[in-house]
């Protein structure tokens, strides 16, 4: 009988299973493993989100760099003309072009590049500009060759209709147009319906202009273009509808366009040929002659992630950009 009792006790001990202590240890070890896996997952998620935010910021930096750089480099471009100070007579009426939006001044002519530092309460259109932020306006004639209409012949009298070789620029009745020979320029409103093939006539009758006579008899070296193809571009940082700040671009008299969100600040410095070696920022008192000497621009831009992502230090994720641009049309001056 004792032999059978020993075998039953041995069998019972072999199928008794885990003790409570062993189960608790196993649970603790499992929780530790799960916590480790979870922490790795969260770390990877945070790293991914941070990298994604950095990519957004860097993409915004590249966008801002491209838009500003492309315009600054061609500031003052006028084909064969030097547009700084080019005398302009504005004939167009019904309505007359906005001289501030287009930067066409009958007295001072055209300023290829001009900037300022915003004061308190300053606005561009309806958009508020933060105090101390920089504004930049760049002007140039059309760059694409098919936006230029060369004259087909010399104007015999100042009130003669303008004849151009082709209408590739797409002139239509009511368009604002500029004619220039690099000595003088006239801005007039087209009052006829120009044809499209071959030689094209552009009328500038007094029905759409203050006078039907141009300021001079332009020769075959003159050319005409639509003012919609002329560029007077203003870059500035403004308050966006979401309550943040964005980089805006305004072309001529059109509404401003939001280019990049999350721009905390934009500061510009200007290098003058023969001037100080460093880039100057205090420019609000500069004259037209001072701006005509600028041959380089330094851009300092601070951008934060528009989605509000913060870095490991708890601060908003941001990056700064410093870039230098040369004004190509003034490099040989």
PDB file of N, CA and C in Angstrom, residues 25-110:
ATOM      1  N   UNK A  25       5.848  36.510 -11.207  1.00  0.00           N
ATOM      2  CA  UNK A  25       7.132  36.822 -11.849  1.00  0.00           C
ATOM      3  C   UNK A  25       6.978  36.851 -13.364  1.00  0.00           C
ATOM      4  N   UNK A  26       6.230  35.864 -13.904  1.00  0.00           N
ATOM      5  CA  UNK A  26       6.017  35.809 -15.352  1.00  0.00           C
ATOM      6  C   UNK A  26       5.259  37.037 -15.843  1.00  0.00           C
ATOM      7  N   UNK A  27       4.241  37.446 -15.066  1.00  0.00           N
ATOM      8  CA  UNK A  27       3.476  38.635 -15.446  1.00  0.00           C
ATOM      9  C   UNK A  27       4.346  39.892 -15.440  1.00  0.00           C
ATOM     10  N   UNK A  28       5.187  40.010 -14.406  1.00  0.00           N
ATOM     11  CA  UNK A  28       6.076  41.170 -14.321  1.00  0.00           C
ATOM     12  C   UNK A  28       7.037  41.200 -15.502  1.00  0.00           C
ATOM     13  N   UNK A  29       7.615  40.026 -15.820  1.00  0.00           N
ATOM     14  CA  UNK A  29       8.533  39.961 -16.964  1.00  0.00           C
ATOM     15  C   UNK A  29       7.814  40.322 -18.264  1.00  0.00           C
ATOM     16  N   UNK A  30       6.567  39.832 -18.402  1.00  0.00           N
ATOM     17  CA  UNK A  30       5.798  40.161 -19.601  1.00  0.00           C
ATOM     18  C   UNK A  30       5.514  41.646 -19.713  1.00  0.00           C
ATOM     19  N   UNK A  31       5.181  42.259 -18.567  1.00  0.00           N
ATOM     20  CA  UNK A  31       4.925  43.698 -18.570  1.00  0.00           C
ATOM     21  C   UNK A  31       6.180  44.487 -18.929  1.00  0.00           C
ATOM     22  N   UNK A  32       7.324  44.011 -18.425  1.00  0.00           N
ATOM     23  CA  UNK A  32       8.592  44.679 -18.750  1.00  0.00           C
ATOM     24  C   UNK A  32       8.864  44.613 -20.252  1.00  0.00           C
ATOM     25  N   UNK A  33       8.633  43.430 -20.840  1.00  0.00           N
ATOM     26  CA  UNK A  33       8.842  43.277 -22.288  1.00  0.00           C
ATOM     27  C   UNK A  33       7.894  44.183 -23.069  1.00  0.00           C
ATOM     28  N   UNK A  34       6.602  44.185 -22.647  1.00  0.00           N
ATOM     29  CA  UNK A  34       5.625  45.039 -23.330  1.00  0.00           C
ATOM     30  C   UNK A  34       5.986  46.515 -23.202  1.00  0.00           C
ATOM     31  N   UNK A  35       6.446  46.904 -22.008  1.00  0.00           N
ATOM     32  CA  UNK A  35       6.849  48.295 -21.813  1.00  0.00           C
ATOM     33  C   UNK A  35       8.020  48.657 -22.718  1.00  0.00           C
ATOM     34  N   UNK A  36       8.971  47.716 -22.852  1.00  0.00           N
ATOM     35  CA  UNK A  36      10.106  47.959 -23.737  1.00  0.00           C
ATOM     36  C   UNK A  36       9.681  48.116 -25.184  1.00  0.00           C
ATOM     37  N   UNK A  37       8.796  47.188 -25.613  1.00  0.00           N
ATOM     38  CA  UNK A  37       8.301  47.271 -26.996  1.00  0.00           C
ATOM     39  C   UNK A  37       7.534  48.577 -27.210  1.00  0.00           C
ATOM     40  N   UNK A  38       6.704  48.958 -26.223  1.00  0.00           N
ATOM     41  CA  UNK A  38       5.923  50.194 -26.337  1.00  0.00           C
ATOM     42  C   UNK A  38       6.798  51.424 -26.393  1.00  0.00           C
ATOM     43  N   UNK A  39       7.852  51.440 -25.561  1.00  0.00           N
ATOM     44  CA  UNK A  39       8.744  52.601 -25.561  1.00  0.00           C
ATOM     45  C   UNK A  39       9.485  52.727 -26.884  1.00  0.00           C
ATOM     46  N   UNK A  40       9.894  51.587 -27.451  1.00  0.00           N
ATOM     47  CA  UNK A  40      10.552  51.615 -28.768  1.00  0.00           C
ATOM     48  C   UNK A  40       9.590  52.137 -29.828  1.00  0.00           C
ATOM     49  N   UNK A  41       8.329  51.663 -29.762  1.00  0.00           N
ATOM     50  CA  UNK A  41       7.322  52.110 -30.724  1.00  0.00           C
ATOM     51  C   UNK A  41       7.083  53.615 -30.610  1.00  0.00           C
ATOM     52  N   UNK A  42       6.923  54.092 -29.356  1.00  0.00           N
ATOM     53  CA  UNK A  42       6.675  55.516 -29.156  1.00  0.00           C
ATOM     54  C   UNK A  42       7.868  56.360 -29.593  1.00  0.00           C
ATOM     55  N   UNK A  43       9.086  55.858 -29.305  1.00  0.00           N
ATOM     56  CA  UNK A  43      10.287  56.586 -29.717  1.00  0.00           C
ATOM     57  C   UNK A  43      10.370  56.675 -31.232  1.00  0.00           C
ATOM     58  N   UNK A  44      10.075  55.553 -31.903  1.00  0.00           N
ATOM     59  CA  UNK A  44      10.088  55.564 -33.368  1.00  0.00           C
ATOM     60  C   UNK A  44       9.018  56.498 -33.925  1.00  0.00           C
ATOM     61  N   UNK A  45       7.844  56.491 -33.266  1.00  0.00           N
ATOM     62  CA  UNK A  45       6.765  57.372 -33.716  1.00  0.00           C
ATOM     63  C   UNK A  45       7.165  58.832 -33.555  1.00  0.00           C
ATOM     64  N   UNK A  46       7.788  59.155 -32.404  1.00  0.00           N
ATOM     65  CA  UNK A  46       8.235  60.523 -32.157  1.00  0.00           C
ATOM     66  C   UNK A  46       9.315  60.924 -33.148  1.00  0.00           C
ATOM     67  N   UNK A  47      10.248  60.001 -33.407  1.00  0.00           N
ATOM     68  CA  UNK A  47      11.309  60.284 -34.376  1.00  0.00           C
ATOM     69  C   UNK A  47      10.739  60.521 -35.763  1.00  0.00           C
ATOM     70  N   UNK A  48       9.782  59.681 -36.144  1.00  0.00           N
ATOM     71  CA  UNK A  48       9.150  59.836 -37.459  1.00  0.00           C
ATOM     72  C   UNK A  48       8.433  61.180 -37.562  1.00  0.00           C
ATOM     73  N   UNK A  49       7.672  61.526 -36.501  1.00  0.00           N
ATOM     74  CA  UNK A  49       6.933  62.789 -36.519  1.00  0.00           C
ATOM     75  C   UNK A  49       7.885  63.982 -36.570  1.00  0.00           C
ATOM     76  N   UNK A  50       8.993  63.887 -35.822  1.00  0.00           N
ATOM     77  CA  UNK A  50       9.974  64.973 -35.836  1.00  0.00           C
ATOM     78  C   UNK A  50      10.624  65.106 -37.201  1.00  0.00           C
ATOM     79  N   UNK A  51      11.017  63.968 -37.783  1.00  0.00           N
ATOM     80  CA  UNK A  51      11.622  64.003 -39.116  1.00  0.00           C
ATOM     81  C   UNK A  51      10.643  64.542 -40.156  1.00  0.00           C
ATOM     82  N   UNK A  52       9.372  64.161 -40.008  1.00  0.00           N
ATOM     83  CA  UNK A  52       8.353  64.660 -40.933  1.00  0.00           C
ATOM     84  C   UNK A  52       8.198  66.174 -40.789  1.00  0.00           C
ATOM     85  N   UNK A  53       8.210  66.664 -39.540  1.00  0.00           N
ATOM     86  CA  UNK A  53       8.104  68.103 -39.307  1.00  0.00           C
ATOM     87  C   UNK A  53       9.318  68.836 -39.862  1.00  0.00           C
ATOM     88  N   UNK A  54      10.508  68.256 -39.655  1.00  0.00           N
ATOM     89  CA  UNK A  54      11.721  68.855 -40.213  1.00  0.00           C
ATOM     90  C   UNK A  54      11.664  68.904 -41.733  1.00  0.00           C
ATOM     91  N   UNK A  55      11.134  67.847 -42.328  1.00  0.00           N
ATOM     92  CA  UNK A  55      11.007  67.821 -43.787  1.00  0.00           C
ATOM     93  C   UNK A  55      10.071  68.924 -44.264  1.00  0.00           C
ATOM     94  N   UNK A  56       8.978  69.146 -43.517  1.00  0.00           N
ATOM     95  CA  UNK A  56       8.057  70.223 -43.879  1.00  0.00           C
ATOM     96  C   UNK A  56       8.737  71.579 -43.780  1.00  0.00           C
ATOM     97  N   UNK A  57       9.494  71.781 -42.702  1.00  0.00           N
ATOM     98  CA  UNK A  57      10.192  73.053 -42.525  1.00  0.00           C
ATOM     99  C   UNK A  57      11.219  73.253 -43.634  1.00  0.00           C
ATOM    100  N   UNK A  58      11.994  72.201 -43.935  1.00  0.00           N
ATOM    101  CA  UNK A  58      13.009  72.311 -44.976  1.00  0.00           C
ATOM    102  C   UNK A  58      12.387  72.558 -46.344  1.00  0.00           C
ATOM    103  N   UNK A  59      11.234  71.934 -46.587  1.00  0.00           N
ATOM    104  CA  UNK A  59      10.532  72.172 -47.846  1.00  0.00           C
ATOM    105  C   UNK A  59      10.052  73.619 -47.921  1.00  0.00           C
ATOM    106  N   UNK A  60       9.575  74.139 -46.792  1.00  0.00           N
ATOM    107  CA  UNK A  60       9.153  75.540 -46.754  1.00  0.00           C
ATOM    108  C   UNK A  60      10.332  76.471 -46.992  1.00  0.00           C
ATOM    109  N   UNK A  61      11.494  76.127 -46.421  1.00  0.00           N
ATOM    110  CA  UNK A  61      12.705  76.923 -46.635  1.00  0.00           C
ATOM    111  C   UNK A  61      13.070  76.944 -48.116  1.00  0.00           C
ATOM    112  N   UNK A  62      13.043  75.775 -48.747  1.00  0.00           N
ATOM    113  CA  UNK A  62      13.380  75.708 -50.178  1.00  0.00           C
ATOM    114  C   UNK A  62      12.395  76.525 -51.018  1.00  0.00           C
ATOM    115  N   UNK A  63      11.117  76.458 -50.656  1.00  0.00           N
ATOM    116  CA  UNK A  63      10.109  77.219 -51.397  1.00  0.00           C
ATOM    117  C   UNK A  63      10.357  78.717 -51.277  1.00  0.00           C
ATOM    118  N   UNK A  64      10.585  79.180 -50.049  1.00  0.00           N
ATOM    119  CA  UNK A  64      10.855  80.605 -49.836  1.00  0.00           C
ATOM    120  C   UNK A  64      12.122  81.030 -50.564  1.00  0.00           C
ATOM    121  N   UNK A  65      13.152  80.194 -50.481  1.00  0.00           N
ATOM    122  CA  UNK A  65      14.422  80.472 -51.150  1.00  0.00           C
ATOM    123  C   UNK A  65      14.211  80.601 -52.651  1.00  0.00           C
ATOM    124  N   UNK A  66      13.436  79.707 -53.234  1.00  0.00           N
ATOM    125  CA  UNK A  66      13.223  79.711 -54.683  1.00  0.00           C
ATOM    126  C   UNK A  66      12.449  80.946 -55.128  1.00  0.00           C
ATOM    127  N   UNK A  67      11.362  81.263 -54.435  1.00  0.00           N
ATOM    128  CA  UNK A  67      10.535  82.404 -54.849  1.00  0.00           C
ATOM    129  C   UNK A  67      11.304  83.717 -54.746  1.00  0.00           C
ATOM    130  N   UNK A  68      11.949  83.949 -53.602  1.00  0.00           N
ATOM    131  CA  UNK A  68      12.679  85.200 -53.435  1.00  0.00           C
ATOM    132  C   UNK A  68      13.906  85.255 -54.335  1.00  0.00           C
ATOM    133  N   UNK A  69      14.650  84.146 -54.381  1.00  0.00           N
ATOM    134  CA  UNK A  69      15.875  84.128 -55.172  1.00  0.00           C
ATOM    135  C   UNK A  69      15.634  84.369 -56.643  1.00  0.00           C
ATOM    136  N   UNK A  70      14.606  83.738 -57.193  1.00  0.00           N
ATOM    137  CA  UNK A  70      14.320  83.898 -58.619  1.00  0.00           C
ATOM    138  C   UNK A  70      14.009  85.346 -58.971  1.00  0.00           C
ATOM    139  N   UNK A  71      13.287  86.037 -58.100  1.00  0.00           N
ATOM    140  CA  UNK A  71      12.938  87.430 -58.389  1.00  0.00           C
ATOM    141  C   UNK A  71      14.122  88.363 -58.158  1.00  0.00           C
ATOM    142  N   UNK A  72      14.839  88.172 -57.045  1.00  0.00           N
ATOM    143  CA  UNK A  72      15.946  89.075 -56.717  1.00  0.00           C
ATOM    144  C   UNK A  72      17.029  89.025 -57.785  1.00  0.00           C
ATOM    145  N   UNK A  73      17.330  87.838 -58.286  1.00  0.00           N
ATOM    146  CA  UNK A  73      18.407  87.708 -59.268  1.00  0.00           C
ATOM    147  C   UNK A  73      18.130  88.487 -60.548  1.00  0.00           C
ATOM    148  N   UNK A  74      16.852  88.613 -60.926  1.00  0.00           N
ATOM    149  CA  UNK A  74      16.532  89.320 -62.179  1.00  0.00           C
ATOM    150  C   UNK A  74      16.026  90.737 -61.911  1.00  0.00           C
ATOM    151  N   UNK A  75      16.212  91.245 -60.698  1.00  0.00           N
ATOM    152  CA  UNK A  75      15.784  92.613 -60.397  1.00  0.00           C
ATOM    153  C   UNK A  75      16.437  93.586 -61.369  1.00  0.00           C
ATOM    154  N   UNK A  76      15.636  94.452 -61.939  1.00  0.00           N
ATOM    155  CA  UNK A  76      16.152  95.443 -62.873  1.00  0.00           C
ATOM    156  C   UNK A  76      16.281  94.966 -64.293  1.00  0.00           C
ATOM    157  N   UNK A  77      15.885  93.700 -64.557  1.00  0.00           N
ATOM    158  CA  UNK A  77      16.002  93.196 -65.928  1.00  0.00           C
ATOM    159  C   UNK A  77      15.073  93.984 -66.844  1.00  0.00           C
ATOM    160  N   UNK A  78      15.618  94.417 -67.970  1.00  0.00           N
ATOM    161  CA  UNK A  78      14.819  95.155 -68.944  1.00  0.00           C
ATOM    162  C   UNK A  78      15.164  94.802 -70.366  1.00  0.00           C
ATOM    163  N   UNK A  79      15.644  93.553 -70.576  1.00  0.00           N
ATOM    164  CA  UNK A  79      16.095  93.198 -71.920  1.00  0.00           C
ATOM    165  C   UNK A  79      17.367  93.958 -72.230  1.00  0.00           C
ATOM    166  N   UNK A  80      17.287  94.884 -73.157  1.00  0.00           N
ATOM    167  CA  UNK A  80      18.444  95.729 -73.489  1.00  0.00           C
ATOM    168  C   UNK A  80      18.445  97.009 -72.670  1.00  0.00           C
ATOM    169  N   UNK A  81      17.469  97.165 -71.784  1.00  0.00           N
ATOM    170  CA  UNK A  81      17.312  98.414 -71.024  1.00  0.00           C
ATOM    171  C   UNK A  81      17.851  98.289 -69.607  1.00  0.00           C
ATOM    172  N   UNK A  82      18.288  99.422 -69.082  1.00  0.00           N
ATOM    173  CA  UNK A  82      18.511  99.562 -67.648  1.00  0.00           C
ATOM    174  C   UNK A  82      17.291 100.296 -67.113  1.00  0.00           C
ATOM    175  N   UNK A  83      16.440  99.603 -66.373  1.00  0.00           N
ATOM    176  CA  UNK A  83      15.133 100.185 -66.046  1.00  0.00           C
ATOM    177  C   UNK A  83      15.181 101.147 -64.871  1.00  0.00           C
ATOM    178  N   UNK A  84      16.272 101.164 -64.094  1.00  0.00           N
ATOM    179  CA  UNK A  84      16.346 102.084 -62.958  1.00  0.00           C
ATOM    180  C   UNK A  84      16.246 103.526 -63.434  1.00  0.00           C
ATOM    181  N   UNK A  85      15.269 104.239 -62.917  1.00  0.00           N
ATOM    182  CA  UNK A  85      15.124 105.644 -63.263  1.00  0.00           C
ATOM    183  C   UNK A  85      14.619 105.901 -64.669  1.00  0.00           C
ATOM    184  N   UNK A  86      14.121 104.867 -65.361  1.00  0.00           N
ATOM    185  CA  UNK A  86      13.610 105.056 -66.719  1.00  0.00           C
ATOM    186  C   UNK A  86      12.417 106.012 -66.678  1.00  0.00           C
ATOM    187  N   UNK A  87      12.474 107.145 -67.401  1.00  0.00           N
ATOM    188  CA  UNK A  87      11.348 108.095 -67.384  1.00  0.00           C
ATOM    189  C   UNK A  87      10.083 107.460 -67.955  1.00  0.00           C
ATOM    190  N   UNK A  88       8.975 107.643 -67.263  1.00  0.00           N
ATOM    191  CA  UNK A  88       7.714 107.022 -67.670  1.00  0.00           C
ATOM    192  C   UNK A  88       6.613 108.079 -67.712  1.00  0.00           C
ATOM    193  N   UNK A  89       5.852 108.029 -68.772  1.00  0.00           N
ATOM    194  CA  UNK A  89       4.654 108.864 -68.872  1.00  0.00           C
ATOM    195  C   UNK A  89       3.448 107.934 -68.873  1.00  0.00           C
ATOM    196  N   UNK A  90       2.532 108.148 -67.950  1.00  0.00           N
ATOM    197  CA  UNK A  90       1.349 107.303 -67.827  1.00  0.00           C
ATOM    198  C   UNK A  90       0.178 107.998 -68.504  1.00  0.00           C
ATOM    199  N   UNK A  91      -0.305 107.404 -69.599  1.00  0.00           N
ATOM    200  CA  UNK A  91      -1.443 107.943 -70.336  1.00  0.00           C
ATOM    201  C   UNK A  91      -2.749 107.261 -69.955  1.00  0.00           C
ATOM    202  N   UNK A  92      -2.661 106.009 -69.537  1.00  0.00           N
ATOM    203  CA  UNK A  92      -3.851 105.176 -69.356  1.00  0.00           C
ATOM    204  C   UNK A  92      -4.789 105.737 -68.296  1.00  0.00           C
ATOM    205  N   UNK A  93      -6.066 105.654 -68.608  1.00  0.00           N
ATOM    206  CA  UNK A  93      -7.115 106.008 -67.656  1.00  0.00           C
ATOM    207  C   UNK A  93      -8.168 104.901 -67.681  1.00  0.00           C
ATOM    208  N   UNK A  94      -9.238 105.114 -66.972  1.00  0.00           N
ATOM    209  CA  UNK A  94     -10.425 104.221 -67.015  1.00  0.00           C
ATOM    210  C   UNK A  94     -10.163 102.768 -66.629  1.00  0.00           C
ATOM    211  N   UNK A  95      -9.575 102.429 -65.519  1.00  0.00           N
ATOM    212  CA  UNK A  95      -8.947 103.340 -64.565  1.00  0.00           C
ATOM    213  C   UNK A  95      -7.448 103.481 -64.839  1.00  0.00           C
ATOM    214  N   UNK A  96      -6.834 104.445 -64.179  1.00  0.00           N
ATOM    215  CA  UNK A  96      -5.382 104.596 -64.262  1.00  0.00           C
ATOM    216  C   UNK A  96      -4.710 103.520 -63.413  1.00  0.00           C
ATOM    217  N   UNK A  97      -3.532 103.052 -63.822  1.00  0.00           N
ATOM    218  CA  UNK A  97      -2.838 102.031 -63.019  1.00  0.00           C
ATOM    219  C   UNK A  97      -2.391 102.594 -61.677  1.00  0.00           C
ATOM    220  N   UNK A  98      -2.393 101.741 -60.665  1.00  0.00           N
ATOM    221  CA  UNK A  98      -1.962 102.132 -59.326  1.00  0.00           C
ATOM    222  C   UNK A  98      -0.446 102.321 -59.333  1.00  0.00           C
ATOM    223  N   UNK A  99       0.052 103.555 -59.153  1.00  0.00           N
ATOM    224  CA  UNK A  99       1.503 103.773 -59.227  1.00  0.00           C
ATOM    225  C   UNK A  99       2.276 103.045 -58.139  1.00  0.00           C
ATOM    226  N   UNK A 100       1.666 102.862 -56.964  1.00  0.00           N
ATOM    227  CA  UNK A 100       2.360 102.157 -55.884  1.00  0.00           C
ATOM    228  C   UNK A 100       2.460 100.665 -56.178  1.00  0.00           C
ATOM    229  N   UNK A 101       1.378 100.084 -56.703  1.00  0.00           N
ATOM    230  CA  UNK A 101       1.377  98.646 -56.978  1.00  0.00           C
ATOM    231  C   UNK A 101       2.342  98.299 -58.101  1.00  0.00           C
ATOM    232  N   UNK A 102       2.382  99.124 -59.145  1.00  0.00           N
ATOM    233  CA  UNK A 102       3.251  98.833 -60.286  1.00  0.00           C
ATOM    234  C   UNK A 102       4.641  99.453 -60.135  1.00  0.00           C
ATOM    235  N   UNK A 103       4.771 100.419 -59.236  1.00  0.00           N
ATOM    236  CA  UNK A 103       6.065 101.062 -59.055  1.00  0.00           C
ATOM    237  C   UNK A 103       6.474 101.923 -60.220  1.00  0.00           C
ATOM    238  N   UNK A 104       5.509 102.509 -60.907  1.00  0.00           N
ATOM    239  CA  UNK A 104       5.808 103.385 -62.041  1.00  0.00           C
ATOM    240  C   UNK A 104       5.532 104.817 -61.609  1.00  0.00           C
ATOM    241  N   UNK A 105       6.593 105.592 -61.509  1.00  0.00           N
ATOM    242  CA  UNK A 105       6.509 106.960 -61.023  1.00  0.00           C
ATOM    243  C   UNK A 105       6.903 107.902 -62.147  1.00  0.00           C
ATOM    244  N   UNK A 106       6.021 108.831 -62.473  1.00  0.00           N
ATOM    245  CA  UNK A 106       6.288 109.744 -63.580  1.00  0.00           C
ATOM    246  C   UNK A 106       7.504 110.621 -63.316  1.00  0.00           C
ATOM    247  N   UNK A 107       7.862 110.815 -62.045  1.00  0.00           N
ATOM    248  CA  UNK A 107       9.004 111.665 -61.713  1.00  0.00           C
ATOM    249  C   UNK A 107      10.276 110.853 -61.521  1.00  0.00           C
ATOM    250  N   UNK A 108      10.200 109.821 -60.676  1.00  0.00           N
ATOM    251  CA  UNK A 108      11.396 109.036 -60.337  1.00  0.00           C
ATOM    252  C   UNK A 108      11.615 107.852 -61.257  1.00  0.00           C
ATOM    253  N   UNK A 109      10.633 107.514 -62.099  1.00  0.00           N
ATOM    254  CA  UNK A 109      10.772 106.347 -62.964  1.00  0.00           C
ATOM    255  C   UNK A 109      10.545 105.059 -62.195  1.00  0.00           C
ATOM    256  N   UNK A 110      11.304 104.015 -62.547  1.00  0.00           N
ATOM    257  CA  UNK A 110      11.152 102.701 -61.923  1.00  0.00           C
ATOM    258  C   UNK A 110      12.329 102.440 -60.986  1.00  0.00           C
TER     259      UNK A 110
END
